[in-house]
Amino acid sequence: VPFPDQARQTIDVNYYGTRRMLRELQPLMRPGCRVVGVSSMSGKLGKSWSEQMRERMLAPDLAVVGLDAIAEEFVAAAAEGNHKEAGFPGTAYGTSKALMTQLH
């Protein structure tokens, strides 16, 4: 699978799929209820992420709309073949898992 297609599919399943699931579960949850998400070590914001991108991902005021924007920036950069230069890691899986982890 070409990397741009892999990026789109992986972001759609791992990030947007989790986001949709959380949105659907929220009205069913009792007050004080928690959802525990299990991600992957591949989603760690390590050295393969630029410092600027790590700061954006860890910003205390980062909302879902901001995560969505970062996800779409990654997909667009992957389509252009410059995702690493844009501050993202080399893997679609790792990027999707990092985004998913920030949802919680």
Short mmCIF file of N, CA and C in Angstrom, two decimals:
data_model
loop_
_atom_site.label_atom_id
_atom_site.label_comp_id
_atom_site.label_asym_id
_atom_site.label_seq_id
_atom_site.Cartn_x
_atom_site.Cartn_y
_atom_site.Cartn_z
N VAL A 1 0.85 -1.18 0.00
CA VAL A 1 0.00 0.00 0.00
C VAL A 1 0.89 1.23 0.00
N PRO A 2 0.69 2.15 -0.92
CA PRO A 2 1.49 3.39 -0.93
C PRO A 2 1.33 4.14 0.40
N PHE A 3 2.40 4.79 0.84
CA PHE A 3 2.37 5.44 2.15
C PHE A 3 1.24 6.46 2.30
N PRO A 4 0.95 7.31 1.30
CA PRO A 4 -0.18 8.23 1.48
C PRO A 4 -1.51 7.52 1.76
N ASP A 5 -1.74 6.40 1.10
CA ASP A 5 -2.96 5.61 1.36
C ASP A 5 -2.92 4.98 2.75
N GLN A 6 -1.76 4.48 3.11
CA GLN A 6 -1.58 3.88 4.43
C GLN A 6 -1.83 4.94 5.52
N ALA A 7 -1.32 6.15 5.31
CA ALA A 7 -1.50 7.22 6.28
C ALA A 7 -2.99 7.52 6.46
N ARG A 8 -3.71 7.69 5.37
CA ARG A 8 -5.14 8.00 5.45
C ARG A 8 -5.91 6.89 6.15
N GLN A 9 -5.67 5.64 5.74
CA GLN A 9 -6.40 4.51 6.30
C GLN A 9 -6.09 4.32 7.79
N THR A 10 -4.84 4.46 8.15
CA THR A 10 -4.44 4.23 9.53
C THR A 10 -4.98 5.33 10.45
N ILE A 11 -4.92 6.57 10.01
CA ILE A 11 -5.49 7.67 10.78
C ILE A 11 -7.00 7.49 10.92
N ASP A 12 -7.65 7.09 9.83
CA ASP A 12 -9.11 6.89 9.87
C ASP A 12 -9.51 5.82 10.87
N VAL A 13 -8.80 4.71 10.90
CA VAL A 13 -9.16 3.61 11.79
C VAL A 13 -8.73 3.89 13.23
N ASN A 14 -7.46 4.17 13.44
CA ASN A 14 -6.94 4.26 14.80
C ASN A 14 -7.29 5.55 15.52
N TYR A 15 -7.26 6.66 14.81
CA TYR A 15 -7.58 7.93 15.47
C TYR A 15 -9.07 8.26 15.37
N TYR A 16 -9.56 8.42 14.14
CA TYR A 16 -10.96 8.81 13.98
C TYR A 16 -11.92 7.72 14.47
N GLY A 17 -11.55 6.46 14.33
CA GLY A 17 -12.40 5.39 14.83
C GLY A 17 -12.54 5.46 16.35
N THR A 18 -11.44 5.69 17.03
CA THR A 18 -11.48 5.83 18.49
C THR A 18 -12.27 7.07 18.88
N ARG A 19 -12.07 8.14 18.15
CA ARG A 19 -12.79 9.39 18.43
C ARG A 19 -14.30 9.20 18.29
N ARG A 20 -14.71 8.52 17.22
CA ARG A 20 -16.14 8.25 17.03
C ARG A 20 -16.70 7.37 18.14
N MET A 21 -15.94 6.36 18.53
CA MET A 21 -16.38 5.46 19.59
C MET A 21 -16.57 6.24 20.90
N LEU A 22 -15.62 7.09 21.23
CA LEU A 22 -15.74 7.88 22.46
C LEU A 22 -16.95 8.81 22.42
N ARG A 23 -17.19 9.40 21.27
CA ARG A 23 -18.34 10.31 21.11
C ARG A 23 -19.65 9.54 21.31
N GLU A 24 -19.73 8.32 20.80
CA GLU A 24 -20.95 7.52 20.93
C GLU A 24 -21.14 7.00 22.36
N LEU A 25 -20.05 6.70 23.04
CA LEU A 25 -20.14 6.18 24.40
C LEU A 25 -20.49 7.26 25.42
N GLN A 26 -20.07 8.48 25.16
CA GLN A 26 -20.20 9.55 26.15
C GLN A 26 -21.63 9.71 26.70
N PRO A 27 -22.67 9.72 25.86
CA PRO A 27 -24.02 9.88 26.43
C PRO A 27 -24.46 8.69 27.28
N LEU A 28 -23.83 7.56 27.12
CA LEU A 28 -24.20 6.36 27.86
C LEU A 28 -23.48 6.23 29.20
N MET A 29 -22.50 7.09 29.41
CA MET A 29 -21.65 6.98 30.59
C MET A 29 -22.28 7.70 31.79
N ARG A 30 -22.18 7.08 32.93
CA ARG A 30 -22.65 7.70 34.17
C ARG A 30 -21.64 8.75 34.61
N PRO A 31 -22.07 9.72 35.39
CA PRO A 31 -21.13 10.73 35.92
C PRO A 31 -19.98 10.05 36.66
N GLY A 32 -18.78 10.51 36.42
CA GLY A 32 -17.60 9.95 37.06
C GLY A 32 -17.05 8.71 36.39
N CYS A 33 -17.74 8.24 35.37
CA CYS A 33 -17.30 7.05 34.64
C CYS A 33 -16.02 7.37 33.86
N ARG A 34 -15.22 6.37 33.60
CA ARG A 34 -13.98 6.55 32.86
C ARG A 34 -13.91 5.56 31.71
N VAL A 35 -13.24 5.98 30.68
CA VAL A 35 -12.91 5.09 29.56
C VAL A 35 -11.40 4.93 29.58
N VAL A 36 -10.95 3.71 29.53
CA VAL A 36 -9.52 3.43 29.49
C VAL A 36 -9.16 3.02 28.08
N GLY A 37 -8.26 3.76 27.49
CA GLY A 37 -7.80 3.44 26.13
C GLY A 37 -6.45 2.76 26.19
N VAL A 38 -6.32 1.70 25.46
CA VAL A 38 -5.04 0.99 25.38
C VAL A 38 -4.44 1.32 24.02
N SER A 39 -3.27 1.90 24.07
CA SER A 39 -2.63 2.32 22.84
C SER A 39 -1.43 1.41 22.56
N SER A 40 -0.31 2.01 22.29
CA SER A 40 0.88 1.25 21.91
C SER A 40 2.11 2.09 22.21
N MET A 41 3.21 1.43 22.49
CA MET A 41 4.47 2.15 22.66
C MET A 41 4.86 2.88 21.37
N SER A 42 4.31 2.44 20.27
CA SER A 42 4.57 3.12 19.00
C SER A 42 4.02 4.53 18.99
N GLY A 43 3.08 4.81 19.89
CA GLY A 43 2.49 6.13 19.97
C GLY A 43 3.23 7.10 20.87
N LYS A 44 4.37 6.70 21.35
CA LYS A 44 5.17 7.56 22.22
C LYS A 44 5.68 8.76 21.43
N LEU A 45 5.63 9.92 22.04
CA LEU A 45 6.12 11.14 21.39
C LEU A 45 7.62 11.25 21.61
N GLY A 46 8.36 10.41 20.94
CA GLY A 46 9.81 10.34 21.11
C GLY A 46 10.57 11.24 20.15
N LYS A 47 11.81 10.90 19.93
CA LYS A 47 12.72 11.71 19.13
C LYS A 47 12.37 11.76 17.65
N SER A 48 11.51 10.85 17.19
CA SER A 48 11.13 10.89 15.77
C SER A 48 10.15 12.02 15.48
N TRP A 49 9.60 12.63 16.54
CA TRP A 49 8.72 13.80 16.41
C TRP A 49 9.58 15.05 16.59
N SER A 50 9.27 16.10 15.85
CA SER A 50 9.99 17.36 16.05
C SER A 50 9.58 17.96 17.39
N GLU A 51 10.43 18.79 17.94
CA GLU A 51 10.13 19.44 19.21
C GLU A 51 8.85 20.28 19.09
N GLN A 52 8.71 20.99 17.99
CA GLN A 52 7.53 21.82 17.78
C GLN A 52 6.25 20.97 17.76
N MET A 53 6.31 19.82 17.08
CA MET A 53 5.12 18.97 17.00
C MET A 53 4.82 18.33 18.36
N ARG A 54 5.86 17.95 19.10
CA ARG A 54 5.64 17.41 20.46
C ARG A 54 4.97 18.45 21.34
N GLU A 55 5.43 19.70 21.25
CA GLU A 55 4.83 20.77 22.05
C GLU A 55 3.35 20.96 21.69
N ARG A 56 3.05 20.91 20.41
CA ARG A 56 1.64 21.03 19.99
C ARG A 56 0.80 19.89 20.54
N MET A 57 1.34 18.67 20.44
CA MET A 57 0.59 17.49 20.89
C MET A 57 0.39 17.48 22.41
N LEU A 58 1.30 18.08 23.14
CA LEU A 58 1.24 18.05 24.61
C LEU A 58 0.70 19.35 25.21
N ALA A 59 0.26 20.26 24.38
CA ALA A 59 -0.26 21.54 24.88
C ALA A 59 -1.46 21.28 25.79
N PRO A 60 -1.48 21.91 26.96
CA PRO A 60 -2.57 21.67 27.90
C PRO A 60 -3.94 22.08 27.37
N ASP A 61 -3.97 23.02 26.43
CA ASP A 61 -5.24 23.49 25.89
C ASP A 61 -5.60 22.83 24.55
N LEU A 62 -4.89 21.76 24.20
CA LEU A 62 -5.18 21.07 22.94
C LEU A 62 -6.54 20.39 23.03
N ALA A 63 -7.41 20.74 22.11
CA ALA A 63 -8.76 20.18 22.06
C ALA A 63 -8.85 19.22 20.87
N VAL A 64 -9.97 18.54 20.78
CA VAL A 64 -10.17 17.57 19.70
C VAL A 64 -10.02 18.23 18.34
N VAL A 65 -10.51 19.45 18.19
CA VAL A 65 -10.38 20.14 16.90
C VAL A 65 -8.90 20.32 16.54
N GLY A 66 -8.06 20.56 17.53
CA GLY A 66 -6.62 20.67 17.29
C GLY A 66 -6.00 19.34 16.91
N LEU A 67 -6.44 18.26 17.56
CA LEU A 67 -5.96 16.92 17.19
C LEU A 67 -6.38 16.58 15.77
N ASP A 68 -7.62 16.93 15.42
CA ASP A 68 -8.09 16.69 14.06
C ASP A 68 -7.21 17.43 13.05
N ALA A 69 -6.86 18.66 13.38
CA ALA A 69 -6.01 19.45 12.48
C ALA A 69 -4.65 18.80 12.31
N ILE A 70 -4.07 18.33 13.40
CA ILE A 70 -2.76 17.66 13.33
C ILE A 70 -2.88 16.38 12.51
N ALA A 71 -3.95 15.63 12.71
CA ALA A 71 -4.15 14.40 11.94
C ALA A 71 -4.21 14.70 10.45
N GLU A 72 -4.95 15.74 10.08
CA GLU A 72 -5.07 16.08 8.67
C GLU A 72 -3.78 16.66 8.11
N GLU A 73 -3.02 17.36 8.93
CA GLU A 73 -1.69 17.84 8.49
C GLU A 73 -0.79 16.65 8.17
N PHE A 74 -0.85 15.63 9.02
CA PHE A 74 -0.03 14.44 8.77
C PHE A 74 -0.43 13.77 7.45
N VAL A 75 -1.72 13.59 7.24
CA VAL A 75 -2.19 12.93 6.01
C VAL A 75 -1.77 13.75 4.79
N ALA A 76 -1.91 15.07 4.86
CA ALA A 76 -1.52 15.93 3.73
C ALA A 76 -0.02 15.87 3.50
N ALA A 77 0.76 15.91 4.58
CA ALA A 77 2.22 15.83 4.44
C ALA A 77 2.64 14.48 3.88
N ALA A 78 1.97 13.41 4.31
CA ALA A 78 2.28 12.08 3.77
C ALA A 78 1.98 12.03 2.28
N ALA A 79 0.90 12.67 1.85
CA ALA A 79 0.55 12.69 0.43
C ALA A 79 1.60 13.44 -0.38
N GLU A 80 2.21 14.43 0.24
CA GLU A 80 3.26 15.22 -0.43
C GLU A 80 4.64 14.57 -0.29
N GLY A 81 4.73 13.55 0.57
CA GLY A 81 6.01 12.88 0.78
C GLY A 81 6.95 13.63 1.69
N ASN A 82 6.43 14.56 2.50
CA ASN A 82 7.31 15.34 3.38
C ASN A 82 6.86 15.32 4.84
N HIS A 83 6.26 14.22 5.27
CA HIS A 83 5.78 14.13 6.64
C HIS A 83 6.90 14.23 7.67
N LYS A 84 8.06 13.67 7.37
CA LYS A 84 9.17 13.76 8.32
C LYS A 84 9.66 15.20 8.42
N GLU A 85 9.75 15.88 7.30
CA GLU A 85 10.17 17.28 7.30
C GLU A 85 9.16 18.16 8.03
N ALA A 86 7.90 17.74 8.05
CA ALA A 86 6.84 18.49 8.74
C ALA A 86 6.83 18.22 10.24
N GLY A 87 7.72 17.33 10.71
CA GLY A 87 7.84 17.09 12.14
C GLY A 87 7.21 15.80 12.64
N PHE A 88 6.67 15.00 11.71
CA PHE A 88 6.03 13.75 12.10
C PHE A 88 7.03 12.59 12.01
N PRO A 89 6.73 11.49 12.71
CA PRO A 89 7.60 10.31 12.59
C PRO A 89 7.40 9.63 11.23
N GLY A 90 8.16 8.60 11.00
CA GLY A 90 8.10 7.92 9.71
C GLY A 90 6.97 6.92 9.57
N THR A 91 6.23 6.66 10.63
CA THR A 91 5.19 5.63 10.56
C THR A 91 3.80 6.21 10.73
N ALA A 92 2.88 5.72 9.93
CA ALA A 92 1.48 6.11 10.06
C ALA A 92 0.90 5.51 11.34
N TYR A 93 1.29 4.29 11.66
CA TYR A 93 0.80 3.62 12.86
C TYR A 93 1.17 4.41 14.11
N GLY A 94 2.45 4.77 14.23
CA GLY A 94 2.90 5.53 15.39
C GLY A 94 2.21 6.87 15.52
N THR A 95 2.02 7.55 14.40
CA THR A 95 1.33 8.84 14.41
C THR A 95 -0.11 8.66 14.86
N SER A 96 -0.78 7.66 14.32
CA SER A 96 -2.19 7.44 14.68
C SER A 96 -2.33 7.09 16.15
N LYS A 97 -1.41 6.32 16.69
CA LYS A 97 -1.48 5.92 18.09
C LYS A 97 -1.16 7.10 19.02
N ALA A 98 -0.25 7.96 18.62
CA ALA A 98 0.04 9.16 19.41
C ALA A 98 -1.19 10.06 19.46
N LEU A 99 -1.84 10.24 18.32
CA LEU A 99 -3.07 11.04 18.28
C LEU A 99 -4.14 10.40 19.13
N MET A 100 -4.30 9.09 19.03
CA MET A 100 -5.31 8.39 19.81
C MET A 100 -5.06 8.55 21.31
N THR A 101 -3.81 8.45 21.72
CA THR A 101 -3.46 8.58 23.13
C THR A 101 -3.85 9.96 23.66
N GLN A 102 -3.69 10.99 22.84
CA GLN A 102 -4.03 12.34 23.28
C GLN A 102 -5.53 12.57 23.43
N LEU A 103 -6.35 11.68 22.90
CA LEU A 103 -7.79 11.80 23.07
C LEU A 103 -8.21 11.57 24.52
N HIS A 104 -7.43 10.85 25.26
CA HIS A 104 -7.83 10.43 26.61
C HIS A 104 -7.34 11.43 27.65
#
